[in-house]
Coordinates of C-alpha atoms in Angstrom, one line a residue:
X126 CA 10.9 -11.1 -5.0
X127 CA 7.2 -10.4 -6.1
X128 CA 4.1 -9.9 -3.6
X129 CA 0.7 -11.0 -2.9
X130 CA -1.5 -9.3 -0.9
X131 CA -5.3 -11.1 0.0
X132 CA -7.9 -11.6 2.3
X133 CA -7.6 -15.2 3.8
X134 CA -11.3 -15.8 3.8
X135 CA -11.9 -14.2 0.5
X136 CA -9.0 -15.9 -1.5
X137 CA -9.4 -19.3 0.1
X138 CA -12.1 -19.8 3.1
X139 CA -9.6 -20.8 5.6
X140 CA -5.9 -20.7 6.5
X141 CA -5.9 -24.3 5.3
X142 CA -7.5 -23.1 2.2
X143 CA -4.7 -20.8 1.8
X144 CA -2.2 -23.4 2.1
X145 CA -4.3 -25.5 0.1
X146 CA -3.4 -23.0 -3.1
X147 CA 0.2 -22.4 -2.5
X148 CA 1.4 -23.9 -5.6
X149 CA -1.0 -21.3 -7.4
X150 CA 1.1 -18.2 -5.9
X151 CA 4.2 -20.0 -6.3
X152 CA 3.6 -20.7 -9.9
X153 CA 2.4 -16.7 -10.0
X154 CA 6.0 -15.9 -8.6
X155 CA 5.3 -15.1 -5.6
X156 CA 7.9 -15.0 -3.0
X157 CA 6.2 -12.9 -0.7
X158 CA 2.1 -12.9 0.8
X159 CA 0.4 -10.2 2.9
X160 CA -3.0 -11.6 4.2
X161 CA -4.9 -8.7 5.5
X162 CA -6.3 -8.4 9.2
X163 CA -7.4 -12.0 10.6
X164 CA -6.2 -12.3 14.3
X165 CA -9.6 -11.5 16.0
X166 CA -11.1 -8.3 16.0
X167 CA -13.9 -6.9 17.8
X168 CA -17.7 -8.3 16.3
X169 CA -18.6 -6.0 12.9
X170 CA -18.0 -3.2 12.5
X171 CA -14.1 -4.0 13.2
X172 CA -12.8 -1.6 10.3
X173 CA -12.2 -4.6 8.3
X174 CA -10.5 -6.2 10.8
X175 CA -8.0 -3.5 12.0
X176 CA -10.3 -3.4 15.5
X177 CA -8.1 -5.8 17.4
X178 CA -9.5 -7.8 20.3
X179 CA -6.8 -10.3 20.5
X180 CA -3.5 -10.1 19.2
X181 CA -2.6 -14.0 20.3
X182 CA -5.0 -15.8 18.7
X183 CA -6.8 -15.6 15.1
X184 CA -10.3 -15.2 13.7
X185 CA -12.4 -18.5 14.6
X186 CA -13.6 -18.4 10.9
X187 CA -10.3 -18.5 9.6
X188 CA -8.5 -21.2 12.0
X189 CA -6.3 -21.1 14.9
X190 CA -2.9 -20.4 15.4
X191 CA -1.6 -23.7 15.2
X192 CA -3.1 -23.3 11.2
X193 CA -1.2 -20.3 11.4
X194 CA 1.6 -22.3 11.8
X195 CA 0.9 -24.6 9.6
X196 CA 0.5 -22.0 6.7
X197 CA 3.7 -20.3 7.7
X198 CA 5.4 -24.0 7.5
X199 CA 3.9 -24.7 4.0
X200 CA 4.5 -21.1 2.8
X201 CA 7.9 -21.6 3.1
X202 CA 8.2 -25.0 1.7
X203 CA 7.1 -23.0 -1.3
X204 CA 10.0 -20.3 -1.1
X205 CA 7.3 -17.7 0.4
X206 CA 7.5 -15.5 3.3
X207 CA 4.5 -14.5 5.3
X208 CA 3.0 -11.1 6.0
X209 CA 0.5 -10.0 9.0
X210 CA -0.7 -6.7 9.8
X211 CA 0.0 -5.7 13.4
X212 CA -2.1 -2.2 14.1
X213 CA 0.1 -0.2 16.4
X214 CA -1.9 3.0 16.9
X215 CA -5.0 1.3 18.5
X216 CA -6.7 -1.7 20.0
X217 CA -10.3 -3.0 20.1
X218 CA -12.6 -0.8 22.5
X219 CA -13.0 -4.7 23.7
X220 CA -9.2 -5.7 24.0
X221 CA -8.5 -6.6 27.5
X222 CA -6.4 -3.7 28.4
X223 CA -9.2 -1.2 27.6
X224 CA -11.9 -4.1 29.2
X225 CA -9.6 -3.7 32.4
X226 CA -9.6 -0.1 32.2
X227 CA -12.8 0.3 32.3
X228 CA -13.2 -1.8 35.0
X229 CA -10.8 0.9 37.0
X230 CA -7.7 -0.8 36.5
X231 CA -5.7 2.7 36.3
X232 CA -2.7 0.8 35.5
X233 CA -4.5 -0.6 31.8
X234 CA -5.9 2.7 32.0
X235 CA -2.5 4.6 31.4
X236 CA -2.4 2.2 28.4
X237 CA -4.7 4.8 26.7
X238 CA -5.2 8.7 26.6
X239 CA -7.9 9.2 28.7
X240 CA -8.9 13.1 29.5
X241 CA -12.2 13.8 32.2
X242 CA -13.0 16.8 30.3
X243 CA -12.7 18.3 26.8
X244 CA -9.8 20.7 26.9
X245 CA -6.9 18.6 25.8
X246 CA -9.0 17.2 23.5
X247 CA -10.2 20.6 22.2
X248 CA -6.7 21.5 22.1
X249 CA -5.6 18.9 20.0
X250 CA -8.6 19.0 17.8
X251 CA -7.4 22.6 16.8
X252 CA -4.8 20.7 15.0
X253 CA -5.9 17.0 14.6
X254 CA -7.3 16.3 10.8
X255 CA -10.3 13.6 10.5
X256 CA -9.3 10.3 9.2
X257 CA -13.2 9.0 8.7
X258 CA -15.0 12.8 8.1
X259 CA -18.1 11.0 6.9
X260 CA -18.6 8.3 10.0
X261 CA -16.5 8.8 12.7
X262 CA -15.7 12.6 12.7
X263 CA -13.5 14.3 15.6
X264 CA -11.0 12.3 17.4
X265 CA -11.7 11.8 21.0
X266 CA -15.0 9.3 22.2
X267 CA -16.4 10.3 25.7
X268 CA -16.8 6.4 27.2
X269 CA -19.0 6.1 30.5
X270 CA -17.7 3.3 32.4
X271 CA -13.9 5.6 31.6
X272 CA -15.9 8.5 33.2
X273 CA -13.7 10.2 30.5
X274 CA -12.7 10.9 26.4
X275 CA -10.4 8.4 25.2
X276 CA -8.2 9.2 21.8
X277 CA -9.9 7.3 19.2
X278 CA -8.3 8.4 15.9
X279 CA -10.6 6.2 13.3
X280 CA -13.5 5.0 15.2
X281 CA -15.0 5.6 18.1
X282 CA -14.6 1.6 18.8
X283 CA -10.9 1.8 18.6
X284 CA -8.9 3.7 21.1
X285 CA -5.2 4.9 21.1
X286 CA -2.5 3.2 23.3
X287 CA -0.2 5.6 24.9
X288 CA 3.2 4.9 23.7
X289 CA 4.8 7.2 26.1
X290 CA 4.3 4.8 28.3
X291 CA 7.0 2.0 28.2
X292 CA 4.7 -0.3 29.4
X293 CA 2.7 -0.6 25.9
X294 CA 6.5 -0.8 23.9
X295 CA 7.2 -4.0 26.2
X296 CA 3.7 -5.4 25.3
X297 CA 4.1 -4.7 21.6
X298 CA 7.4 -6.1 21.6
X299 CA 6.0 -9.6 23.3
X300 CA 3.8 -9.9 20.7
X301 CA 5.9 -10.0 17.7
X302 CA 8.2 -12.9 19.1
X303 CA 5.0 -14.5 19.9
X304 CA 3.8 -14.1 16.3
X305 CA 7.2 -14.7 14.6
X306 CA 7.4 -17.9 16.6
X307 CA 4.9 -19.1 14.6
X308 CA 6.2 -18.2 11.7
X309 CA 5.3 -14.8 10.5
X310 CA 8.6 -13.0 8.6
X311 CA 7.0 -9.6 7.9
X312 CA 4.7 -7.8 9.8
X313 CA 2.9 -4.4 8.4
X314 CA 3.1 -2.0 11.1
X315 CA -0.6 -0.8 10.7
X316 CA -1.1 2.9 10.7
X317 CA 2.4 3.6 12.1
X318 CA 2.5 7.2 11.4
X319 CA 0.2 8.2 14.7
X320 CA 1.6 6.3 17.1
X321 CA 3.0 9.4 18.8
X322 CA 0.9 13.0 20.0
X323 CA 2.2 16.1 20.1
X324 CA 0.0 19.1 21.0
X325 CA 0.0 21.7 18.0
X326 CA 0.7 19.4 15.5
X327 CA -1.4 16.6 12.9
X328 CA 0.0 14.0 15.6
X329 CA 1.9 11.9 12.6
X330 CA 5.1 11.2 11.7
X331 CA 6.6 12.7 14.8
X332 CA 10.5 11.8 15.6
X333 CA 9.5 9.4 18.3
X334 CA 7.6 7.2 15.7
X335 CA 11.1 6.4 14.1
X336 CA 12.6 5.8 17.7
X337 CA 10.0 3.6 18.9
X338 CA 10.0 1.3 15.6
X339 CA 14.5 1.6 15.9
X340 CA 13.4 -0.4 19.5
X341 CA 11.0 -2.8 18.1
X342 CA 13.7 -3.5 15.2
X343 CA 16.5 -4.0 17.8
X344 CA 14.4 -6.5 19.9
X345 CA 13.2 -8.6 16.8
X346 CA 17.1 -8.8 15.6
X347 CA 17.9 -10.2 18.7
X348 CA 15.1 -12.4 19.5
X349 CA 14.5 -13.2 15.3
X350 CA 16.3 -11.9 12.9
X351 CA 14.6 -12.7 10.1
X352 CA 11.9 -10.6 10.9
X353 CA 11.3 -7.5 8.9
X354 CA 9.3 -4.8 9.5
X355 CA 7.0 -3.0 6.7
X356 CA 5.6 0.7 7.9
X357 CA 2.2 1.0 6.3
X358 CA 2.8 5.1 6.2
X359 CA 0.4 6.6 3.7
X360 CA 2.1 10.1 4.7
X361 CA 3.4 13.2 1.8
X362 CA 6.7 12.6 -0.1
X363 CA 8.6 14.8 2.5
X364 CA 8.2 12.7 5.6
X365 CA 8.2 8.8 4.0
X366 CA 12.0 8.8 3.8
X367 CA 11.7 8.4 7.4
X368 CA 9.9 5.5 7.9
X369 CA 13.5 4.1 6.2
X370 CA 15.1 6.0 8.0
X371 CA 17.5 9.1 7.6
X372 CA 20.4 10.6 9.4
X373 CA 21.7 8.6 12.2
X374 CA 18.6 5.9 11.8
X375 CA 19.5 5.7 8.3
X376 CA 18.7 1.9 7.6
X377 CA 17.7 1.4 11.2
X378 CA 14.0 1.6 11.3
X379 CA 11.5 -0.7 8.8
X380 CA 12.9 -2.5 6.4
X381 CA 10.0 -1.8 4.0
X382 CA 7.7 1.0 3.1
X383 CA 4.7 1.5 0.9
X384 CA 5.4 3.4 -2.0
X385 CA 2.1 5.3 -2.0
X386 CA 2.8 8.2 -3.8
X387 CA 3.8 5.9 -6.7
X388 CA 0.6 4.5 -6.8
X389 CA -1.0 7.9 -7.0
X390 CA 0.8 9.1 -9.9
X391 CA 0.3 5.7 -11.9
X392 CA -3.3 6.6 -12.0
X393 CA -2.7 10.1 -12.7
X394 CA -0.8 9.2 -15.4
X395 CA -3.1 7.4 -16.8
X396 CA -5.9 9.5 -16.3
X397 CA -4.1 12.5 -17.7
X398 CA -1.8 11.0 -20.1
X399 CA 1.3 12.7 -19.3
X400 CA 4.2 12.2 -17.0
X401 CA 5.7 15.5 -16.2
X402 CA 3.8 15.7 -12.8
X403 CA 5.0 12.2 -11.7
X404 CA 8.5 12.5 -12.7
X405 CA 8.8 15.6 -10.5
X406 CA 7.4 14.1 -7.8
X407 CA 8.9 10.9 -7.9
X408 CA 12.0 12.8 -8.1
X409 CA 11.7 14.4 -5.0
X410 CA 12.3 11.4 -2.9
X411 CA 15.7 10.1 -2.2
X412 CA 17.1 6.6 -3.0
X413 CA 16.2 4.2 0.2
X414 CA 19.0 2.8 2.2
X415 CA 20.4 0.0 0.4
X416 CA 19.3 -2.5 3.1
X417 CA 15.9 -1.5 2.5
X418 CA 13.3 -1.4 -0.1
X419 CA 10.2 0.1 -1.1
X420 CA 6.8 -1.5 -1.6
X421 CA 5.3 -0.8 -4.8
X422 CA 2.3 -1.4 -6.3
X423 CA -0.9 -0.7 -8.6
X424 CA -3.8 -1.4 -6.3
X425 CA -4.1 -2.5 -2.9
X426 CA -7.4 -3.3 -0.1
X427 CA -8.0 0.4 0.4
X428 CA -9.3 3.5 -1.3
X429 CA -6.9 5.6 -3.4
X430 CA -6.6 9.2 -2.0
X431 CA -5.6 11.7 -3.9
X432 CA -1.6 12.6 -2.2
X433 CA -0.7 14.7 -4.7
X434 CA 1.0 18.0 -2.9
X435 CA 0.8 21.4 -3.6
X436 CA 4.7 21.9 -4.4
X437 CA 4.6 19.3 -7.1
X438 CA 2.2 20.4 -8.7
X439 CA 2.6 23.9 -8.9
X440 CA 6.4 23.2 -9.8
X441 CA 4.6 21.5 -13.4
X442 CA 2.2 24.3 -13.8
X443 CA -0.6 22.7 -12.4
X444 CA -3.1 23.6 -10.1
X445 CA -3.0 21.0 -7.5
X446 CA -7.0 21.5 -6.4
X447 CA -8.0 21.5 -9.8
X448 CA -6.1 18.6 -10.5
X449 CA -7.0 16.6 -7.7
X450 CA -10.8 17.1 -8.4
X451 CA -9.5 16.1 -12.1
X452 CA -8.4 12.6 -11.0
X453 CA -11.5 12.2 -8.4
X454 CA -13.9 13.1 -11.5
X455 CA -12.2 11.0 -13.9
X456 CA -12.4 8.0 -11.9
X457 CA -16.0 8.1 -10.7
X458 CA -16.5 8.2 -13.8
X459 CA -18.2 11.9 -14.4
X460 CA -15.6 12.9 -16.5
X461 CA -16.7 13.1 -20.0
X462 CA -14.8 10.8 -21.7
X463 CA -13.3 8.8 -18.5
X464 CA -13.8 4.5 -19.3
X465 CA -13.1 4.3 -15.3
X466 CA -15.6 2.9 -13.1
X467 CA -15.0 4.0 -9.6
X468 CA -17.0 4.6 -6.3
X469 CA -16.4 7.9 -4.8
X470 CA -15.5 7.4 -1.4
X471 CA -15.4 10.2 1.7
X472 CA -15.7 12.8 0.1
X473 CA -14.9 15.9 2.4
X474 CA -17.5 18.8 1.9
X475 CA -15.0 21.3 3.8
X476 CA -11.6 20.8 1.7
X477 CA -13.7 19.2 -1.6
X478 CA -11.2 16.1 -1.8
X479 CA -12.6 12.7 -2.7
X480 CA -11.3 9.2 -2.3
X481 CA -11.6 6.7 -5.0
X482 CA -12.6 3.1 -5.1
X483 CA -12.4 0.5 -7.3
X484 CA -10.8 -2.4 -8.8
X485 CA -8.1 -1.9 -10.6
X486 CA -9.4 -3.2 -13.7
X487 CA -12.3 -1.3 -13.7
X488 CA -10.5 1.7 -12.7
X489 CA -8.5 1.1 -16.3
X490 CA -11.4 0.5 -18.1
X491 CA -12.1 -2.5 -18.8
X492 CA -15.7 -2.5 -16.6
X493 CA -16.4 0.0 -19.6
X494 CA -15.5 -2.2 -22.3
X495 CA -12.9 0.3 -23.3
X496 CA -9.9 -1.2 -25.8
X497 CA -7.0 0.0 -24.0
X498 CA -7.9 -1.4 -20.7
X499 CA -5.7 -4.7 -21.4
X500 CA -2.9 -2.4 -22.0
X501 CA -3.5 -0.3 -19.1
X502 CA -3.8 -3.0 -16.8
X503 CA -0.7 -4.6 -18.2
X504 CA 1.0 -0.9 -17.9
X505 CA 0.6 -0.2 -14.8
X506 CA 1.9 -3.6 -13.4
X507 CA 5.1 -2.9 -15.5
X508 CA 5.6 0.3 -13.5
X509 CA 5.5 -1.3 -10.3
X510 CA 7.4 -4.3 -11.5
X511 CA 10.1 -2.2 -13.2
X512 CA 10.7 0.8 -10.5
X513 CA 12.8 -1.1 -8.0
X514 CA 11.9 -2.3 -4.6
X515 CA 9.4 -5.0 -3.8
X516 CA 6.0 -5.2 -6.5
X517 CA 3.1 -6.3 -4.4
X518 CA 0.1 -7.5 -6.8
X519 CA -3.6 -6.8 -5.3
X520 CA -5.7 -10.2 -5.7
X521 CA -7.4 -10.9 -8.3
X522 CA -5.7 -8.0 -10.4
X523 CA -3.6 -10.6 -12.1
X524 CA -7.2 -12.1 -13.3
X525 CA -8.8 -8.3 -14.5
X526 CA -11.4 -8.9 -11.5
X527 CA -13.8 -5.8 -11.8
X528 CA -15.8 -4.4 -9.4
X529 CA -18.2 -6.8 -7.3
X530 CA -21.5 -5.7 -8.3
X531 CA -23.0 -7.5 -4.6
X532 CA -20.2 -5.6 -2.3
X533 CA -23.0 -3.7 0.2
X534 CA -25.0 -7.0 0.3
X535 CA -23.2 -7.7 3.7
X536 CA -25.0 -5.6 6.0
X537 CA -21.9 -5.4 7.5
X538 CA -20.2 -4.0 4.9
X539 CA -22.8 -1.6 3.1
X540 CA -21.4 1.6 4.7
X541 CA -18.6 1.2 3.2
X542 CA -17.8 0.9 -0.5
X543 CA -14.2 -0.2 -0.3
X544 CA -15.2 -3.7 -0.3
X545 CA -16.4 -3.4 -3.8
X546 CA -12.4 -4.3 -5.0
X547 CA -12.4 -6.5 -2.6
X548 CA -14.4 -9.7 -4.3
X549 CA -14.1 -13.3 -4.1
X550 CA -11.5 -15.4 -5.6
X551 CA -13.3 -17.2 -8.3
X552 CA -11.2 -20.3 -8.0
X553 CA -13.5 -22.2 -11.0
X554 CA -12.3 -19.5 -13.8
X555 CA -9.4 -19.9 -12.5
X556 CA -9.1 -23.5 -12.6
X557 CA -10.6 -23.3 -16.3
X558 CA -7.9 -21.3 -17.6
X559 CA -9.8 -18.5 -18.4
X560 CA -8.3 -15.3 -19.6
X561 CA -9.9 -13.7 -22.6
X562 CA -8.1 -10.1 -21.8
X563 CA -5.0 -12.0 -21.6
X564 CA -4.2 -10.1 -18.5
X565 CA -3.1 -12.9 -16.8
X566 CA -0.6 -14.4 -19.3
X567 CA 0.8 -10.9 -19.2
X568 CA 1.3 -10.0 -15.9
X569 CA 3.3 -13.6 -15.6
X570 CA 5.0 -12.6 -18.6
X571 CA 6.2 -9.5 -17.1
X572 CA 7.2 -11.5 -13.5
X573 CA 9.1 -13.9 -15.4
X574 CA 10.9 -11.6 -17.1
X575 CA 11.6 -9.3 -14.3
X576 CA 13.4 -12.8 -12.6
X577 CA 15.2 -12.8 -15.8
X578 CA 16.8 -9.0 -15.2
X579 CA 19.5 -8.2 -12.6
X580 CA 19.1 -4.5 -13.2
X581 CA 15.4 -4.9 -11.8
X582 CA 16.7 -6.4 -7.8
X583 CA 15.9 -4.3 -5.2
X584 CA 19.6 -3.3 -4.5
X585 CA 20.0 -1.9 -7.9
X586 CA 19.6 2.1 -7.7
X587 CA 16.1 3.7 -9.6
X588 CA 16.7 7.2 -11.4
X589 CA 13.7 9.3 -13.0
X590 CA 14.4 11.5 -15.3
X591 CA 13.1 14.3 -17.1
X592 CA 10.1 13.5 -19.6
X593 CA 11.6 13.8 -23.2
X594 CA 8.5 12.8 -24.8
X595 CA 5.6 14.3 -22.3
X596 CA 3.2 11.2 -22.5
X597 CA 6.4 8.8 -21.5
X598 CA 7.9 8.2 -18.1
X599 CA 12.0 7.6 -18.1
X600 CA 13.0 5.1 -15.2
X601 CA 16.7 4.3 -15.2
X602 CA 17.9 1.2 -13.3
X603 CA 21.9 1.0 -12.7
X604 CA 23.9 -2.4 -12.2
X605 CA 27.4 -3.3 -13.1
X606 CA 26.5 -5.1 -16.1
X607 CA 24.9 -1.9 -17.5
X608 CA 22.1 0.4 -17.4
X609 CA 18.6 -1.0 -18.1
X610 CA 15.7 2.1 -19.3
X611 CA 12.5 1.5 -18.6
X612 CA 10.1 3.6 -20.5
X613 CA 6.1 3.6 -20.0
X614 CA 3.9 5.7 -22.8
X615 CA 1.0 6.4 -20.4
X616 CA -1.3 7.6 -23.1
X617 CA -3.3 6.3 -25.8
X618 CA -1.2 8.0 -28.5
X619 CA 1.6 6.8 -30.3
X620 CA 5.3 8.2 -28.4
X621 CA 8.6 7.7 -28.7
X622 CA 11.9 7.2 -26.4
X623 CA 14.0 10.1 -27.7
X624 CA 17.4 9.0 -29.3
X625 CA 19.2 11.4 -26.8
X626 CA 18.4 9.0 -24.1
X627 CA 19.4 6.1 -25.5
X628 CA 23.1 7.9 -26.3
X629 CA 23.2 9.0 -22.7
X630 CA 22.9 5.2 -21.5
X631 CA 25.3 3.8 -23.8
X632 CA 22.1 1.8 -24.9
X633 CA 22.2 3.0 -29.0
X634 CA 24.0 -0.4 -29.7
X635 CA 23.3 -3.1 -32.2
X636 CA 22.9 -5.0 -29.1
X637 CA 20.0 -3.0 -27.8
X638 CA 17.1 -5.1 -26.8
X639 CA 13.6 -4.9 -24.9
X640 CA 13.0 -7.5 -22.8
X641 CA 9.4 -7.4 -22.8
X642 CA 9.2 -8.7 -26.2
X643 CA 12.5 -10.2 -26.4
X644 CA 13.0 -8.1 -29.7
X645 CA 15.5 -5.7 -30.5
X646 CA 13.5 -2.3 -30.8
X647 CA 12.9 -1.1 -34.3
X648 CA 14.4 3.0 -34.4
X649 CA 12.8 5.7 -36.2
X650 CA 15.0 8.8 -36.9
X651 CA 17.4 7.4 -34.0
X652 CA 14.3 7.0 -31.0
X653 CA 12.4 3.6 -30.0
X654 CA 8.4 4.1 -31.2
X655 CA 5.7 3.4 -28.6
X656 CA 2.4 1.9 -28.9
X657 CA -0.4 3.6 -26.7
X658 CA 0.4 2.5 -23.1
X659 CA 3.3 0.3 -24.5
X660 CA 6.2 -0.3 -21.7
X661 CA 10.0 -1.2 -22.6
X662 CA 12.8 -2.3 -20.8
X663 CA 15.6 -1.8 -22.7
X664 CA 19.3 -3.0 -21.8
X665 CA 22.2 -4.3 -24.2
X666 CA 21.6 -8.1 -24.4
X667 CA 24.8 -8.3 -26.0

């Protein structure tokens, strides 16, 4: 299966609209879509959407739930599942459990964490990190009609639930039948990892996270079983296996789990043009349960920060502040000699990190005019596409859209420069068949293939290994009918798969063929040669 994640109104106006161009993702490959936020938030700012007022109905722009139902019917006329977000951690400061708290309801009230004075909240601030430094610093709002400070983790507009109270698991769990009734087969658990608080600590990834998702999981497998669950948990390598879910929830919790950190070291491959720090860390993590997947992918709707920990990189020889200011310099675009084009976004004056946005096209380059931005672009999708789990493709990446030059016209969206990957479809390029990169014929290129490839399902285990060649990254995919390497030059010098490799997989055979190109590999001195940011999958085609 292969991904698509979009806005509604941005890809296609309406929910109709989206329906409308179904045959377009279908054609793509797509088995899978992810429409960001549209049930109805609060009135801008909403944090692009993720300010629910209303989890039963949808944005009036966008349609009603009956199109909902309509889009989930024709989505899967076309072989394609749908994905909603469903934001766990918070609601809408205008949701009508926090309108009826306010209003004194003490039983809505418990809904929320609610203290009438500061010191719980200075005790957890002692502890708590700032998600939003730059507009929405601490963690706690004081709210005058609550005659008291109400946990609001990202904004001061959207407050916490309280899911130590069983009340909010029962009203959660309502409203994903409600929403799988009408079709929806994946939801994104939205900022899953703070769901729980726990004094002394960040207040993420706590154990009760994963026992609180196990719940949800066991009610949608009763009620609809089709229903998977996809923890958006941007967290360090150490604590994502658990979103999966390890020891006795092994397999028990979501189905599906970004694979941030593989996102990360994409672009610091790239940037760097090495893979040593990426195969480290990327070994680090364990294979998922086999009824489970990861989520991979190049880009996606938000800024890229920098999770790059201090163990992996000192384990490489690197220093992991150095390197970190590295990748943020590079992809603003103050490096000397970087051809990305990126926005620097929250930057943190205390701890000096810096977020990144961007499309990912002009993130490779090609913004700048640079030559090897085709090639990146192409690269980095073959990472994804090749590294086992499900490859989610960011819209309008499989066109090469760059940056929208008009992203803070909307009042409503100048504060905030992540909208600048976030453009328009242009549905008249297109329908005119236009691709002078060739980025598009590519990335099909590389889907159709991948269909083509058993090694490459989900199911099949992924194995890193050590960097022979430092600018190329090794990915090994077992099945029955043989291994299958993957191997990525992530610089823009010439590299080589070492011959040793090949003799380790049994793959230095007459029958030894990449399936990019269809070709069987030409061998120098034993080892497969490597354009700049070439990628190979080899296997025996014999």
């Amino acid at each position: 299966m292969v991904g698509y994640a979009a806005y509604a109104d941005r890809f296609a106006g309406t929910l109709a609209g989206v329906g409308e161009r179904a045959a377009y993702l279908r054609d793509l490959g797509v088995g899978y879509l992810h429409l960001m936020p549209l049930l109805t938030p609060r009135p801008a700012p909403n944090d692009g959407g993720y300010a629910v007022m209303d989890y039963r109905s949808v944005r009036p722009d966008l349609g009603t739930v009956d199109d909902l139902r309509d889009l989930a019917t024709t989505l899967r006329g076309e072989g394609i599942s749908l994905c909603l977000d469903l934001v766990l951690n918070h609601v809408a400061r205008e949701h009508e459990w926090a309108v009826a708290a306010r209003a004194g309801d003490p039983d809505k009230r418990a809904y929320f964490h609610v203290y009438d004075d500061r010191s719980a909240p200075d005790a957890y601030e002692a502890t708590l990190p700032e998600v939003f430094p730059d507009f929405a610093p601490g963690n706690f709002t004081w709210d005058d009609e609550l005659a008291g400070w109400v946990w609001t983790t990202f904004n001061d507009y959207q407050w916490d639930v309280d899911w130590s109270n069983p009340a909010v698991l029962c009203e959660y769990a309502d409203i994903i039948l409600s929403l799988a009734n009408a079709g929806v087969e994946v939801f994104r658990l939205d900022a899953i990892a703070f769901i729980w608080k726990r004094l002394g600590t960040a207040c993420q990834n706590q154990p009760e996270v994963h026992e609180l998702t196990r719940a949800l999981r066991t009610v949608a497998r009763i009620a609809a079983p089709a229903v998977l669950f996809k923890a958006e948990a941007i967290v360090g390598p150490a604590d994502l296996p658990a979103y999966l879910g390890v020891g006795r929830h092994r397999g028990r919790v979501s189905d599906l789990a970004y694979h941030n950190g593989l996102m990360v070291q994409v672009w610091s491959m790239l940037a760097s043009g090495e893979v040593a720090l990426t195969a480290h860390a990327l070994q680090q993590l364990p294979q998922p349960p086999s009824t489970t997947a990861w989520v991979t992918y190049a880009r996606c709707h938000d800024d890229i920060g920098w999770a790059v920990s201090d163990e992996d990189a000192r384990a490489v020889g690197l220093d992991p502040v150095a390197h970190r200011r590295f990748l943020s310099d590079w992809y603003s675009g103050a490096f000397p000699g970087s051809w990305a084009r990126g926005l620097v976004f929250q930057q943190n004056e205390a701890t000096g990190d810096r977020r990144i946005s961007g499309s990912l096209a002009s993130l490779a380059g090609l913004e700048a005019g640079d030559p090897g931005a085709t090639a990146r672009i192409l690269l980095a999708h073959a990472v994804v596409l090749a590294f086992g789990g499900l490859p989610v493709i960011w819209m309008g990446d499989e066109l090469g859209l760059l940056n929208d030059a008009g992203w803070a016209d909307d009042p409503a969206h100048a504060a905030d420069n992540r909208w600048v990957h976030r453009p328009r479809m242009p549905w008249p390029e297109v329908e005119a068949g236009r691709d002078q990169h060739g980025i598009t014929v590519g990335l099909r290129h590389l889907i159709d293939v991948r269909r083509s490839l058993p090694h490459l399902h989900a199911a099949s285990p992924t194995e890193v290994w050590d960097p022979r060649d430092p600018r190329v990254l090794l990915v090994v995919r077992r099945h029955p009918t043989g291994p299958l390497l993957a191997a990525f030059n992530v610089s823009g010098e010439e590299a080589r798969v070492e011959a040793d490799v090949l003799h380790w997989l049994g793959l230095h055979t007459p029958g030894l063929r990449d399936a990019i190109s269809g070709t069987a590999p030409s061998l120098v001195e034993g080892a497969v040669p490597l354009e700049p940011y070439a990628a190979v999958w080899l296997h025996d085609g014999d």
